[in-house]
Tab-separated table of C-alpha atoms in Angstrom:
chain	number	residue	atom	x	y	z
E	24	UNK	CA	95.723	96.562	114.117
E	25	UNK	CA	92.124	95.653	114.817
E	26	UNK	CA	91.448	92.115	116.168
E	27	UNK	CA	88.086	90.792	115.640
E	28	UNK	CA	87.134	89.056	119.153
E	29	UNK	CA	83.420	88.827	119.073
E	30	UNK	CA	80.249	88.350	116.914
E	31	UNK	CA	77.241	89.935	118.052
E	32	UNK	CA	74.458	87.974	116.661
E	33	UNK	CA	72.145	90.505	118.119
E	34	UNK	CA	73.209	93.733	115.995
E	35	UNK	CA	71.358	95.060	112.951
E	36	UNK	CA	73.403	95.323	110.272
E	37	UNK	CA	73.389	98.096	108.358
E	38	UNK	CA	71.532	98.652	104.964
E	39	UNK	CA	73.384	96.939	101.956
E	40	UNK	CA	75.262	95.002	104.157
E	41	UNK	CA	74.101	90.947	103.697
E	42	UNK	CA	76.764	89.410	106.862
E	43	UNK	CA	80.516	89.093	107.381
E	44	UNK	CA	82.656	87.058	105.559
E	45	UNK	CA	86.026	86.366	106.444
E	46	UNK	CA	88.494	85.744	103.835
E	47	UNK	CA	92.188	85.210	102.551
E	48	UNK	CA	94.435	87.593	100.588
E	49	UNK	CA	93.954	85.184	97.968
E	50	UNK	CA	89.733	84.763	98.364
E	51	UNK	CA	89.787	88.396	98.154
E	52	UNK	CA	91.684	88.846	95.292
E	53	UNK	CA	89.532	86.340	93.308
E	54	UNK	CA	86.500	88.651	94.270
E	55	UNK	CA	88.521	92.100	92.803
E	56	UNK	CA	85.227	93.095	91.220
E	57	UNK	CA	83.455	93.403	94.057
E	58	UNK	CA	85.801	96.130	96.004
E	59	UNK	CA	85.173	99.386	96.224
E	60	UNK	CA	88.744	100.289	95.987
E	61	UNK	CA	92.235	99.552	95.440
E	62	UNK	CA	93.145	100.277	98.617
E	63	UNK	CA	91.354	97.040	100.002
E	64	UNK	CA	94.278	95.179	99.182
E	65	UNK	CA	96.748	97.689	99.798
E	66	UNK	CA	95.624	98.131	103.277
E	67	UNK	CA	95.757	94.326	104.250
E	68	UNK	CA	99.553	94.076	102.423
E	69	UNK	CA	100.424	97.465	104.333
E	70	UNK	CA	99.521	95.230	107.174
E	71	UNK	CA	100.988	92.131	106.521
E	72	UNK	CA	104.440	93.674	105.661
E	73	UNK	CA	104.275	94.902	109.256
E	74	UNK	CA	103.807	98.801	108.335
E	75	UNK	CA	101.611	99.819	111.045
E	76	UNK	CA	100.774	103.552	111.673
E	77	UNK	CA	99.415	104.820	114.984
E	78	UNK	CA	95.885	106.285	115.194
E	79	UNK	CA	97.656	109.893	115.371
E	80	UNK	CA	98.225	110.144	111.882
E	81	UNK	CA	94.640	110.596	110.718
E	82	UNK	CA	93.543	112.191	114.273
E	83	UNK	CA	95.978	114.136	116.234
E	84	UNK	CA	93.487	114.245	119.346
E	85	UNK	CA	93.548	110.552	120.314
């Protein structure tokens, strides 16, 4: 699992993207119509459930 430990005020953002927001299962659910998928939420319960899969999965060469 990632782990955010720094903000780097200094970075250029990329295009589209207006700054980070930080929310709760429940914030983000109230926003549903802003996702650009399903598996948003999926992803964060997969997490919070404790299913965690190792980088390998998606590339065998790390």
């Amino acid at each position: 699992a990632g782990k955010a430990v720094k903000h780097h005020l200094e970075y250029t953002l990329d295009t589209g993207i207006i700054g980070p927001q930080w929310l709760t299962r429940d914030e983000l659910i109230a926003q549903r119509q802003r996702w650009r998928s399903e598996l948003s939420l999926q992803c964060i319960d997969d997490y919070l459930s404790g299913q965690l899969f190792d980088l390998t999965l998606i590339r065998p060469s790390v």
